[in-house]
PDB file of C-alpha atoms and ligand atoms in Angstrom:
ATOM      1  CA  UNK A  79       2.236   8.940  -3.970  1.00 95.00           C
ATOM      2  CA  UNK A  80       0.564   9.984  -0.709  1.00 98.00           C
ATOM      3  CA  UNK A  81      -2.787   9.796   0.564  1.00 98.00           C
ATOM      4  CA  UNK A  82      -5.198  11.919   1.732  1.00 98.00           C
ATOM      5  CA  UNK A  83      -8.263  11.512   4.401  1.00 98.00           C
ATOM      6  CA  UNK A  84     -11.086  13.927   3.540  1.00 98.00           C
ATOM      7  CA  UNK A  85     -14.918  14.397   5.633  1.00 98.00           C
ATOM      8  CA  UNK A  86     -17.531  14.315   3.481  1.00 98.00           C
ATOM      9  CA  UNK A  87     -20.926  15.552   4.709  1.00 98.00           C
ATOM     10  CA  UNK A  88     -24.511  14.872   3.311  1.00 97.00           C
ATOM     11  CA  UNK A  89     -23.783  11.803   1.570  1.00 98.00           C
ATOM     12  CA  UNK A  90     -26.748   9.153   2.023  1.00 97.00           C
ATOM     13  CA  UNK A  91     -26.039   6.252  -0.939  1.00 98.00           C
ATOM     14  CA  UNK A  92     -24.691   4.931  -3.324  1.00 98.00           C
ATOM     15  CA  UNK A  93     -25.179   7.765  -5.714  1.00 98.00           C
ATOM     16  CA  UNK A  94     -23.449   9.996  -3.377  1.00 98.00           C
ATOM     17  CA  UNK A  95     -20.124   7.938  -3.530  1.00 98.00           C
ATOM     18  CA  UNK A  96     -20.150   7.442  -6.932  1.00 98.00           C
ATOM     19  CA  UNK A  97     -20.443  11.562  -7.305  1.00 98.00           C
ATOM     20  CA  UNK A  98     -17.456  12.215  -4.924  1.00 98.00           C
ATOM     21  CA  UNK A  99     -15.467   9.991  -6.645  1.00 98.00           C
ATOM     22  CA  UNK A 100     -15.970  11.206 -10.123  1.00 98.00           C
ATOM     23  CA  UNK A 101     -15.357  14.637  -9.018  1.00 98.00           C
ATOM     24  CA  UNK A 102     -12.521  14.116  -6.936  1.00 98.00           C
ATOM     25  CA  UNK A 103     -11.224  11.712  -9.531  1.00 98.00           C
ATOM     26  CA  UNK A 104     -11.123  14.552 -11.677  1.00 98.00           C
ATOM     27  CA  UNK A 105      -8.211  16.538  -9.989  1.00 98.00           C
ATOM     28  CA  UNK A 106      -5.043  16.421 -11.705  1.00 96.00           C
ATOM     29  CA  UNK A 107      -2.352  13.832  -9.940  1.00 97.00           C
ATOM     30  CA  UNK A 108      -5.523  11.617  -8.478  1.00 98.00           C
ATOM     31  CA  UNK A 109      -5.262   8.225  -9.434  1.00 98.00           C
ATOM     32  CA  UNK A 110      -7.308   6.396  -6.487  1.00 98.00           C
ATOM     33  CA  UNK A 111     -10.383   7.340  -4.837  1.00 98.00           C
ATOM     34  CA  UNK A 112     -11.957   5.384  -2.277  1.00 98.00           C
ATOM     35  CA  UNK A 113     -15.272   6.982  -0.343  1.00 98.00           C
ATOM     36  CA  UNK A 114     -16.549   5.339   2.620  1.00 98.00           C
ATOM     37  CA  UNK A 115     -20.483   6.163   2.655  1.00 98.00           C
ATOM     38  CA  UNK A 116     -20.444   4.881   6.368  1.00 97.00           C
ATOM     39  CA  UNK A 117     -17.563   6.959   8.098  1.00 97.00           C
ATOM     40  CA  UNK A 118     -18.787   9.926   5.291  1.00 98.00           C
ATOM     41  CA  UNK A 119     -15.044   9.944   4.222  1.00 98.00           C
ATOM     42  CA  UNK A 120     -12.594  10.174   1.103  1.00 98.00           C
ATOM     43  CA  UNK A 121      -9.133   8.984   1.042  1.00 98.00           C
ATOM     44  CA  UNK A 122      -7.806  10.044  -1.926  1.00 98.00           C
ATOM     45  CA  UNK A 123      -4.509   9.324  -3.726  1.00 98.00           C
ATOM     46  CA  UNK A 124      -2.208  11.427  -5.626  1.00 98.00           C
ATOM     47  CA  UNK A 125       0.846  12.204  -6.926  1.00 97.00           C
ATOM     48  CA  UNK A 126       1.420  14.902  -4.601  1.00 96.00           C
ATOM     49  CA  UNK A 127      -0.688  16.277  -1.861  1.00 97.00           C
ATOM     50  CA  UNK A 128      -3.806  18.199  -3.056  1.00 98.00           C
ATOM     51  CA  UNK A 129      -5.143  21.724  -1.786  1.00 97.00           C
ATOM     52  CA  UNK A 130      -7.716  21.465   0.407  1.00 97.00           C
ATOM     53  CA  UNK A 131      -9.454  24.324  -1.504  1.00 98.00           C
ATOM     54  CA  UNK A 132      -9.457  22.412  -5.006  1.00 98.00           C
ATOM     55  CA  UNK A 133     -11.181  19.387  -2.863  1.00 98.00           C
ATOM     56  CA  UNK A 134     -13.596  21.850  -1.501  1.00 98.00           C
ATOM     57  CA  UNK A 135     -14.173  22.603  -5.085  1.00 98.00           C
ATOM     58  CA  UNK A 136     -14.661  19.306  -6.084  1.00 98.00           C
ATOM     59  CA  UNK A 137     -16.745  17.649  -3.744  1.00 98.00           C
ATOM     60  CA  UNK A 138     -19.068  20.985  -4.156  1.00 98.00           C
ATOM     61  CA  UNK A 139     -19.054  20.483  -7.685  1.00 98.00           C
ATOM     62  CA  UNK A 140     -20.244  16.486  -6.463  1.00 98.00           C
ATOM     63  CA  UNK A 141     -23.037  18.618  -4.401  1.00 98.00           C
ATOM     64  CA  UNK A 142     -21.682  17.801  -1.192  1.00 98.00           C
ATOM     65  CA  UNK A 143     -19.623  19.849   0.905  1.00 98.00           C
ATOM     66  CA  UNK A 144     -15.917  19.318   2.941  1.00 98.00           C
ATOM     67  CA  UNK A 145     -16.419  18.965   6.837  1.00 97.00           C
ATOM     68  CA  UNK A 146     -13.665  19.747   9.134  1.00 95.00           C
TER      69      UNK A 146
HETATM   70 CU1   CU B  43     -27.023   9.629  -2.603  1.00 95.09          CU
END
């Protein structure tokens, strides 16, 4: 398993987090997601490490985008 810290920007509530998560839930390997609406982060954990490009993808398909 590892874990992975991810930016989040333009999240706002509670609605937000529970978007991000789906998505990023979605990725193959993912079996914990935990968003932090404060710190506008992800930590995600997986099987092995994702591609930053498929979490792009996901948290774009969540309508919020992947900060540096
Ligand atoms: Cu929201």
């Amino acid at each position: 398993m590892t874990e992975q810290i991810f930016n989040v920007a333009g999240m706002t509530c509670d609605h937000c987090v529970s978007a991000v998560t789906s998505e990023l839930g979605k990725l193959p390997g993912v079996s914990d997601v935990k968003v932090d609406l404060v710190r506008g982060t992800a930590t995600v954990t997986s099987v092995t490490p994702l591609d930053r490009s498929d979490v792009a993808i996901a948290i774009d398909e969540a309508g919020y985008a992947l900060a540096p």
